[in-house]
GROMACS .gro file of C-alpha atoms in nm:
model
  110
    1MET     CA    1  -2.928  -0.754  -1.718
    2THR     CA    2  -2.861  -0.683  -1.352
    3SER     CA    3  -2.821  -0.327  -1.234
    4VAL     CA    4  -2.506  -0.210  -1.058
    5GLU     CA    5  -2.690  -0.159  -0.731
    6THR     CA    6  -2.786  -0.527  -0.711
    7SER     CA    7  -2.459  -0.669  -0.844
    8ILE     CA    8  -2.240  -0.490  -0.588
    9THR     CA    9  -2.357  -0.600  -0.248
   10ARG     CA   10  -2.307  -0.436   0.086
   11ASP     CA   11  -2.113  -0.747   0.191
   12TYR     CA   12  -1.865  -0.688  -0.092
   13VAL     CA   13  -1.811  -0.325   0.007
   14GLU     CA   14  -1.764  -0.429   0.370
   15TYR     CA   15  -1.520  -0.699   0.256
   16LEU     CA   16  -1.316  -0.438   0.067
   17ARG     CA   17  -1.326  -0.203   0.365
   18ASP     CA   18  -1.208  -0.481   0.598
   19LYS     CA   19  -0.927  -0.570   0.357
   20LEU     CA   20  -0.828  -0.202   0.341
   21ILE     CA   21  -0.810  -0.184   0.721
   22GLU     CA   22  -0.615  -0.511   0.730
   23ALA     CA   23  -0.369  -0.372   0.472
   24GLU     CA   24  -0.326  -0.052   0.678
   25LYS     CA   25  -0.245  -0.257   0.987
   26GLY     CA   26  -0.006  -0.477   0.790
   27LEU     CA   27   0.166  -0.174   0.641
   28GLN     CA   28   0.211  -0.020   0.984
   29LEU     CA   29   0.356  -0.342   1.129
   30MET     CA   30   0.589  -0.408   0.835
   31SER     CA   31   0.704  -0.045   0.838
   32GLN     CA   32   0.791  -0.078   1.207
   33ASN     CA   33   0.981  -0.402   1.139
   34TYR     CA   34   1.170  -0.241   0.851
   35ASP     CA   35   1.248   0.070   1.056
   36ALA     CA   36   1.385  -0.145   1.340
   37ALA     CA   37   1.600  -0.354   1.103
   38LYS     CA   38   1.724  -0.039   0.927
   39ALA     CA   39   1.808   0.131   1.258
   40HIS     CA   40   2.003  -0.178   1.368
   41PHE     CA   41   2.187  -0.189   1.034
   42ASP     CA   42   2.266   0.183   1.046
   43ALA     CA   43   2.398   0.149   1.402
   44LEU     CA   44   2.628  -0.135   1.294
   45CYS     CA   45   2.758   0.068   1.002
   46PHE     CA   46   2.799   0.380   1.213
   47ARG     CA   47   3.015   0.188   1.463
   48GLN     CA   48   3.242   0.103   1.168
   49GLY     CA   49   3.248   0.465   1.054
   50ILE     CA   50   3.030   0.405   0.748
   51THR     CA   51   2.734   0.628   0.673
   52PRO     CA   52   2.555   0.706   0.346
   53GLU     CA   53   2.689   1.060   0.371
   54THR     CA   54   3.055   0.961   0.416
   55ASP     CA   55   3.086   0.642   0.207
   56MET     CA   56   2.782   0.551  -0.002
   57VAL     CA   57   2.960   0.269  -0.189
   58SER     CA   58   3.063   0.084   0.128
   59TYR     CA   59   2.720   0.150   0.279
   60GLN     CA   60   2.546  -0.004  -0.024
   61ASP     CA   61   2.789  -0.298  -0.030
   62ARG     CA   62   2.715  -0.372   0.335
   63LYS     CA   63   2.343  -0.333   0.272
   64LYS     CA   64   2.362  -0.617   0.017
   65LEU     CA   65   2.500  -0.841   0.293
   66HIS     CA   66   2.189  -0.786   0.508
   67PRO     CA   67   1.898  -0.953   0.324
   68GLU     CA   68   1.653  -0.879   0.605
   69LEU     CA   69   1.640  -0.517   0.489
   70GLY     CA   70   1.524  -0.627   0.144
   71PHE     CA   71   1.280  -0.873   0.300
   72TRP     CA   72   1.112  -0.612   0.520
   73ASN     CA   73   1.116  -0.356   0.240
   74SER     CA   74   0.940  -0.603   0.009
   75LYS     CA   75   0.676  -0.659   0.279
   76VAL     CA   76   0.624  -0.282   0.312
   77GLU     CA   77   0.587  -0.252  -0.067
   78HIS     CA   78   0.340  -0.543  -0.073
   79PHE     CA   79   0.111  -0.378   0.181
   80GLN     CA   80   0.146  -0.042   0.004
   81ARG     CA   81   0.018  -0.208  -0.315
   82GLU     CA   82  -0.268  -0.376  -0.127
   83LEU     CA   83  -0.362  -0.048   0.036
   84ALA     CA   84  -0.364   0.127  -0.301
   85ALA     CA   85  -0.567  -0.149  -0.468
   86TYR     CA   86  -0.839  -0.175  -0.203
   87GLY     CA   87  -0.854   0.202  -0.166
   88ALA     CA   88  -0.889   0.246  -0.542
   89ALA     CA   89  -1.163  -0.018  -0.558
   90LEU     CA   90  -1.363   0.151  -0.284
   91THR     CA   91  -1.312   0.494  -0.437
   92GLY     CA   92  -1.425   0.364  -0.775
   93LEU     CA   93  -1.737   0.204  -0.630
   94GLU     CA   94  -1.822   0.525  -0.446
   95ALA     CA   95  -1.778   0.730  -0.763
   96ALA     CA   96  -1.989   0.486  -0.964
   97GLY     CA   97  -2.261   0.503  -0.700
   98ARG     CA   98  -2.266   0.883  -0.718
   99MET     CA   99  -2.281   0.880  -1.097
  100LEU     CA  100  -2.566   0.630  -1.098
  101ALA     CA  101  -2.757   0.827  -0.834
  102ARG     CA  102  -2.777   1.131  -1.062
  103PRO     CA  103  -3.064   1.144  -1.309
  104SER     CA  104  -2.944   1.038  -1.651
  105ARG     CA  105  -2.934   1.297  -1.924
  106SER     CA  106  -3.112   1.198  -2.239
  107SER     CA  107  -2.915   1.239  -2.557
  108PRO     CA  108  -3.028   1.532  -2.772
  109ALA     CA  109  -3.246   1.441  -3.068
  110ASP     CA  110  -3.121   1.538  -3.412
   0.00000   0.00000   0.00000
């Protein structure tokens, strides 16, 4: 059976790190796109006298008519999930490496 050290290569860890960085960049870009679309939508609503504070029902109804907000929000959520997944994988590998680096305790004899 292959040990953990040989089955998890440096290339794999670097791949995960690169994917994590890529997800961070994607999240930042999609967040900016969503923020811009949301600011534009809020400005349109404000010009009509509709804000979440004054008329939440009308605000939500108008929001349904602007699918780009949902589109950008789904992109933000996608990159948040990627970021969490790659981050968790790297954290798990690091923890496993630390556990395997410690000397193993032998089980007590009866």
